Structure formats: structure tokens, C-alpha cells
Coordinates of N, CA and C in Angstrom, one line a residue:
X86 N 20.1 1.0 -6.5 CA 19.0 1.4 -5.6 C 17.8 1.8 -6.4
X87 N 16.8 1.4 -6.1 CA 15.7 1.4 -6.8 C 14.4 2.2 -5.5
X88 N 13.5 3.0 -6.1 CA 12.9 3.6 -5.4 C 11.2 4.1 -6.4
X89 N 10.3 3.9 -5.7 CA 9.1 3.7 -6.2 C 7.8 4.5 -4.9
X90 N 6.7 4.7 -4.7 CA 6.0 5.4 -4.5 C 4.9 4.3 -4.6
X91 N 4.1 4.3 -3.4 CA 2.6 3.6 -3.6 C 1.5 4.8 -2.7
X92 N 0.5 4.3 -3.2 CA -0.8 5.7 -2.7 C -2.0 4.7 -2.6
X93 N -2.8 5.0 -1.4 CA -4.2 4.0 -1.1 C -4.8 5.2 -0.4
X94 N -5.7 5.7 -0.6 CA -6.6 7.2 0.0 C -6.0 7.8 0.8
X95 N -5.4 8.0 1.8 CA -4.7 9.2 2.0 C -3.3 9.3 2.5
X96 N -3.1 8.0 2.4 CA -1.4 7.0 3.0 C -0.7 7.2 1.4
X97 N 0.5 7.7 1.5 CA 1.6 7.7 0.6 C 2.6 6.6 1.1
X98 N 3.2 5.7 0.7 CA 4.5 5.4 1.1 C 5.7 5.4 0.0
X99 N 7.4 5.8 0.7 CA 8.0 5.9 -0.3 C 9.2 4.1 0.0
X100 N 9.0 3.8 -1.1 CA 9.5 2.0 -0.6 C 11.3 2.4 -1.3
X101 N 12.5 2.6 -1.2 CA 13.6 2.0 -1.5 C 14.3 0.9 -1.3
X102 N 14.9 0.0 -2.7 CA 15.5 -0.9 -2.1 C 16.9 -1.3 -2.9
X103 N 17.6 -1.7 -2.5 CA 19.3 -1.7 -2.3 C 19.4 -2.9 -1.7
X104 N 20.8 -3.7 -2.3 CA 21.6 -4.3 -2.1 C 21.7 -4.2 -0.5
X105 N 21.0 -5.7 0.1 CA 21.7 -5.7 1.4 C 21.0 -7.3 2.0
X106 N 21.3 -7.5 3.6 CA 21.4 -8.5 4.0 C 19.7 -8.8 4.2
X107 N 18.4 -8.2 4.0 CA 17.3 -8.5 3.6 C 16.5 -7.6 4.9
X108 N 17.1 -6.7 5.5 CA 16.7 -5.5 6.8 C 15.6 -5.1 5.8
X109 N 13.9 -5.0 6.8 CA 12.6 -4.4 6.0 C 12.5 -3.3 7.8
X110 N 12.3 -1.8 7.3 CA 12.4 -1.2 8.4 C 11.5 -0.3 8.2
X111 N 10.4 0.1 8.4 CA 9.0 1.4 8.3 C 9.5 2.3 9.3
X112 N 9.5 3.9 8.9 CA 9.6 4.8 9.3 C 10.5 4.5 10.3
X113 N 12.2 4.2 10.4 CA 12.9 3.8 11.2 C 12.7 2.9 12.3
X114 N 11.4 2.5 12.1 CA 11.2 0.9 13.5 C 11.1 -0.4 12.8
X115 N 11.7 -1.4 13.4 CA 11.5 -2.8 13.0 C 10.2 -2.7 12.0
X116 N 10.2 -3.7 10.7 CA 9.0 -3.7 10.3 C 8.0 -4.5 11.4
X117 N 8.5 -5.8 12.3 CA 7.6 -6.5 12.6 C 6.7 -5.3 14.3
X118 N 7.3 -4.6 14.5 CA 7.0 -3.6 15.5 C 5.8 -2.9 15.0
X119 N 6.3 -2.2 13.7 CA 5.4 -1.4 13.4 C 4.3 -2.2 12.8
X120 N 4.1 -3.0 12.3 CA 2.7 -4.0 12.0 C 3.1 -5.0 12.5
X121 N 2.1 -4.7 14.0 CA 2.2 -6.1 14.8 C 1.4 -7.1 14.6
X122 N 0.1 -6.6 13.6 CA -0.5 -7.6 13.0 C -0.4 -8.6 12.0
X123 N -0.4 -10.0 12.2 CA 0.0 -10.9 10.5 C -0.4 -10.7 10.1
X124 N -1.4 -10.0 10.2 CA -2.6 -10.1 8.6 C -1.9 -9.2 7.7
X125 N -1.7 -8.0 8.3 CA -1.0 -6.9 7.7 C 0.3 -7.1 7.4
X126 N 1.1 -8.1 7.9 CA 2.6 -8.0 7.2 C 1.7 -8.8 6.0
X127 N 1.4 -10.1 5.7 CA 1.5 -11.0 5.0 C 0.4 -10.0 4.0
X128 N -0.1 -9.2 4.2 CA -1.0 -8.6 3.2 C 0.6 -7.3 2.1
X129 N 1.4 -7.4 3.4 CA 2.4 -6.0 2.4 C 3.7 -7.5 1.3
X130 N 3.5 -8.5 1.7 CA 4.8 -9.5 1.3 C 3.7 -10.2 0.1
X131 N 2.3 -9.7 -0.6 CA 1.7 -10.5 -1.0 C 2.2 -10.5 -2.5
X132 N 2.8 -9.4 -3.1 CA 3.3 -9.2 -4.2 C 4.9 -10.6 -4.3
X133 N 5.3 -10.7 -3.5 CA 6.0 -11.8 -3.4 C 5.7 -12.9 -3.3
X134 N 4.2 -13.3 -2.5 CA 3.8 -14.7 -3.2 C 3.5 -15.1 -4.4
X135 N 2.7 -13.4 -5.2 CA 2.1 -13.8 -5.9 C 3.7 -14.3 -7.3
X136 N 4.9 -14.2 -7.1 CA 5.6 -14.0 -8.1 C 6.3 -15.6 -7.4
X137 N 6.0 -16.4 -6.2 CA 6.8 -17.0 -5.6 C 8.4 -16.8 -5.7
X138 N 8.7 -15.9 -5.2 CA 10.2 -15.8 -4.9 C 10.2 -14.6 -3.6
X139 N 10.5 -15.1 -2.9 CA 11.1 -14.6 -1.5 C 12.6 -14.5 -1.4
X140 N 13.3 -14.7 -2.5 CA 14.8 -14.2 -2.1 C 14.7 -13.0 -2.3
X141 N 13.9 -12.2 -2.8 CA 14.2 -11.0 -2.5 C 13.9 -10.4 -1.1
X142 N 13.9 -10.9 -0.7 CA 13.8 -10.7 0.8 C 15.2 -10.8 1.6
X143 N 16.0 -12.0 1.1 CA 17.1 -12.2 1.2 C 18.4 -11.5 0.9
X144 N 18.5 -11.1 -0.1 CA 19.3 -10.1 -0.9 C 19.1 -8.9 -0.6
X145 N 18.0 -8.1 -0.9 CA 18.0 -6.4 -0.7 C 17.2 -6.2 1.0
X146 N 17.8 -5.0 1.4 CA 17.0 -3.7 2.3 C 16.3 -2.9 1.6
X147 N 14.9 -3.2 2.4 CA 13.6 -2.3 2.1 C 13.4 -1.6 3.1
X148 N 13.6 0.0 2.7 CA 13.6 1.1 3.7 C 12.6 2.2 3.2
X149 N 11.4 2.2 4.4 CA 10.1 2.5 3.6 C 9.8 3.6 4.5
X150 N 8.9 4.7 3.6 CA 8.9 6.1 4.5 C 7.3 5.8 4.4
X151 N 6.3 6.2 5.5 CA 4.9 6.6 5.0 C 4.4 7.3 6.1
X152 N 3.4 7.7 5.3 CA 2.7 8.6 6.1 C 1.0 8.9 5.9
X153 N 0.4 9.4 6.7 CA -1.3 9.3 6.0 C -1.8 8.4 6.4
X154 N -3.2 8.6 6.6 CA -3.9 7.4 6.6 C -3.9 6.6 7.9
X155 N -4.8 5.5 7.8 CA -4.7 4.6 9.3 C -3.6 3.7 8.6
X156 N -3.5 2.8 10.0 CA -2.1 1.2 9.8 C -3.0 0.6 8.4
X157 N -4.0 0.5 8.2 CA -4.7 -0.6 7.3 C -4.1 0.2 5.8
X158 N -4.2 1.2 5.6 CA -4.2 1.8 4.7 C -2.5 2.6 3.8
X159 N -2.1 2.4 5.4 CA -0.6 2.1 5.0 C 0.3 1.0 4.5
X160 N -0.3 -0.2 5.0 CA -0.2 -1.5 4.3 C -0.2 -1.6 2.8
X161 N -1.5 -1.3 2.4 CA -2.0 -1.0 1.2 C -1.4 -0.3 0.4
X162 N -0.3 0.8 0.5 CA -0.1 2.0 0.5 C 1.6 1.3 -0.4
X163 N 1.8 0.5 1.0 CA 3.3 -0.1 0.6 C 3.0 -1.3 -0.2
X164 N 2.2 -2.1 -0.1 CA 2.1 -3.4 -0.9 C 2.2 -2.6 -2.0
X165 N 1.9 -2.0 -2.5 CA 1.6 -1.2 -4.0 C 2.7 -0.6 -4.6
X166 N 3.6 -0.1 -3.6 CA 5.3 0.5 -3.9 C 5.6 -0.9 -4.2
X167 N 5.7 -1.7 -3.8 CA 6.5 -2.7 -3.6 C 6.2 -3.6 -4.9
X168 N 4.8 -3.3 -5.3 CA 4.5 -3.9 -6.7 C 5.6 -3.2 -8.1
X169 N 5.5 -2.0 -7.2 CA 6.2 -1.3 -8.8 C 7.5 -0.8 -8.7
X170 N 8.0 -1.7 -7.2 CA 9.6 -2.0 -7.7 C 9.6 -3.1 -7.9
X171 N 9.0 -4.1 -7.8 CA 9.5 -5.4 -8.5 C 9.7 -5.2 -9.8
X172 N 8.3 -4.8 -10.7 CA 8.4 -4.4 -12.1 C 9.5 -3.5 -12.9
X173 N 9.6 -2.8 -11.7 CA 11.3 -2.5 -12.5 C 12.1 -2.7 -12.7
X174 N 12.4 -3.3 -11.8 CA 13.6 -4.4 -11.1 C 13.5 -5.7 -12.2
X175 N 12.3 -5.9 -12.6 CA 12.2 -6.9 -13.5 C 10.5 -7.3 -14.0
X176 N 10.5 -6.6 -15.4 CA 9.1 -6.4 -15.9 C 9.1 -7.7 -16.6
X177 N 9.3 -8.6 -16.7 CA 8.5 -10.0 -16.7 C 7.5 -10.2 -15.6
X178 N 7.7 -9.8 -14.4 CA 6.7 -10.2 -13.1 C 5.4 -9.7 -13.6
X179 N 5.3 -8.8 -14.8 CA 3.6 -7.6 -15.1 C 2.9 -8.6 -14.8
X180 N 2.9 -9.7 -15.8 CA 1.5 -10.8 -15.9 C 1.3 -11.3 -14.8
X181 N 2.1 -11.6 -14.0 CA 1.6 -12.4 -13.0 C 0.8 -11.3 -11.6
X182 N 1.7 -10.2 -11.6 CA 1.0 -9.0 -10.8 C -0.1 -8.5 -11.5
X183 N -0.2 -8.7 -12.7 CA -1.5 -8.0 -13.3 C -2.7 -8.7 -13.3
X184 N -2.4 -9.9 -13.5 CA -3.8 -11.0 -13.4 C -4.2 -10.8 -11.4
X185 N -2.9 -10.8 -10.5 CA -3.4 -10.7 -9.3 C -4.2 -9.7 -9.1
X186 N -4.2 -8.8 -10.1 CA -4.7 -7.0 -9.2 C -3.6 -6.0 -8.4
X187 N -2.5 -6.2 -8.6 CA -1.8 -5.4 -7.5 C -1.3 -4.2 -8.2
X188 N -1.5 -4.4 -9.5 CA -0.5 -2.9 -10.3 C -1.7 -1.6 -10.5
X189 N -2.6 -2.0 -10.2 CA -3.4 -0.6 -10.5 C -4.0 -0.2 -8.8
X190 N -3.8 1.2 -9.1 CA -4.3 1.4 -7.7 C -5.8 1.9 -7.5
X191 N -5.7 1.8 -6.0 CA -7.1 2.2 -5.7 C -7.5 3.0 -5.5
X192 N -8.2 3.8 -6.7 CA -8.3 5.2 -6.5 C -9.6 5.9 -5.7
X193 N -10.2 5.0 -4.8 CA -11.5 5.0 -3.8 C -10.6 6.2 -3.1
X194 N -11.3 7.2 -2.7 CA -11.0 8.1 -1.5 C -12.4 8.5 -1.0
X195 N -12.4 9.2 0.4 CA -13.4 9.5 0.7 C -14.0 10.8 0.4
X196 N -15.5 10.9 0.4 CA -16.3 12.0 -0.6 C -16.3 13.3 0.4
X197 N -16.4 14.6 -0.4 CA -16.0 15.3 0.5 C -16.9 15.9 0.6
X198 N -17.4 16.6 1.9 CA -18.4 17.1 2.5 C -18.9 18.3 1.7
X199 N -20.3 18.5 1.9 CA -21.1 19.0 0.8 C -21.5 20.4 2.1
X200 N -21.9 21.6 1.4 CA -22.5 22.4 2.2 C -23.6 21.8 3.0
X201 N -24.6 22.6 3.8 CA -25.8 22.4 4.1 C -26.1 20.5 4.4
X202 N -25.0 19.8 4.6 CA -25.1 18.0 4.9 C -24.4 18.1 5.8
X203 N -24.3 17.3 6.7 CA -23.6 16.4 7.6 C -22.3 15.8 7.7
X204 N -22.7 15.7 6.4 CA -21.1 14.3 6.1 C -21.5 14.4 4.8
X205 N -21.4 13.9 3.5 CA -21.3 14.2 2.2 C -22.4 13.9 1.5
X206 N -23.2 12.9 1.9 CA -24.4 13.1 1.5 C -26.0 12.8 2.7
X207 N -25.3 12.8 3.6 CA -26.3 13.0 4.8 C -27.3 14.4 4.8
X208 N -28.5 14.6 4.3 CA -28.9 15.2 4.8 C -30.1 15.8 5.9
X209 N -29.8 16.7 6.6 CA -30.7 17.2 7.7 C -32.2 16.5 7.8
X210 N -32.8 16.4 8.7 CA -34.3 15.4 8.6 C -34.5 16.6 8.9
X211 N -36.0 16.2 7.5 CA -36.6 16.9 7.2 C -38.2 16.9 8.2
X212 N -38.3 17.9 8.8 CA -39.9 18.0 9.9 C -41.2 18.9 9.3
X213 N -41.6 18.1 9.0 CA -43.3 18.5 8.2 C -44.0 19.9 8.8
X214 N -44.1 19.7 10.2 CA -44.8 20.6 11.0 C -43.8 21.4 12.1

């Protein structure tokens, strides 16, 4: 059983995976339930094109906890767990996830609100008279 951790601004997810008949299940629901969008599954299975092999899909259950964040950002969140159990599981795949971009994360979060502003750098209009 292998277990890994991905982070995208404020979504954590926790990805485990084990020996099994290829069951992918987010926070106890179907994965296809909980991202009913294709863009977003095929954006969380991209670390598997990039390596072309989908039998791991076949072989192990991926049982993924997350939390934080909007659906977009949980995707993100898990594609990135998912990068750094492959490389465990087998660190030949670095180069090819490394040239893609998927092994470093994205450490963009949003800026945090300033005194006397709006929003973090919005500030009050300024009236002459």
C-alpha cells in the first residue's frame, strides 16, 4: 500500500493505493459522481498518459480523501498525489513526469488581505474635494 499527499492552494488530497481490481473512489462516492466533468477526470488520469500505461488502473484501488478548495482545485490537488505515487512505486517515470511539469507544485495561493484595502491590494478611491 502506498500513500502520498498532493496540495494546489487550499485543497489537500490524501491518494492511497493497494492491490486491487482498479475501484478509483473520492471521499467515499464513485469517482465518476464526484467529477462529473471530463475535463476534470481526464485532467486527474493525466500523469498516466503522460507515462502511457493505464494498467495501473487495472491492477490497484485508488482511495482518495480531499478536502479544501473548489472541485477545480481538487483535481489539481489529486493529479499531483498521484504524480508522487507513481514515482514511488517506480522512479524511472521522474523524466517523463518531469519534462511534463507535474512533479513540482503549485505554490500560487491567494494574497492575503491587507489592512485599510478591500481585498489585498485594492485600495479605497481616493476623492480630491
Amino acid at each position: 500500500m502506498l500513500y502520498s499527499t498532493g496540495k494546489r492552494k487550499t485543497s489537500s488530497a490524501r491518494v492511497f493505493m493497494k492491490k486491487g481490481n482498479g475501484k478509483f473512489s473520492v471521499n467515499g462516492i464513485s469517482f465518476k459522481k464526484y467529477f462529473n466533468s471530463k475535463v476534470k477526470q481526464l485532467l486527474i488520469f493525466y500523469p498516466f498518459k503522460i507515462i502511457n500505461d493505464y494498467s495501473y488502473m487495472d491492477k490497484y484501488n485508488f482511495y482518495v480523501t480531499v478536502n479544501g478548495g473548489g472541485v477545480s482545485s481538487q483535481a489539481f490537488a489529486i493529479r499531483h498525489a498521484i504524480t508522487k505515487i507513481l514515482l514511488k512505486y517506480n522512479n524511472d517515470l521522474r523524466i517523463f513526469l518531469k519534462n511534463a511539469g507535474l512533479i513540482t507544485r503549485d505554490s500560487r495561493k491567494v494574497e492575503r488581505k491587507k489592512y485599510g484595502f478591500r481585498k489585498s491590494r485594492c485600495r479605497p478611491q481616493y476623492s480630491k474635494r
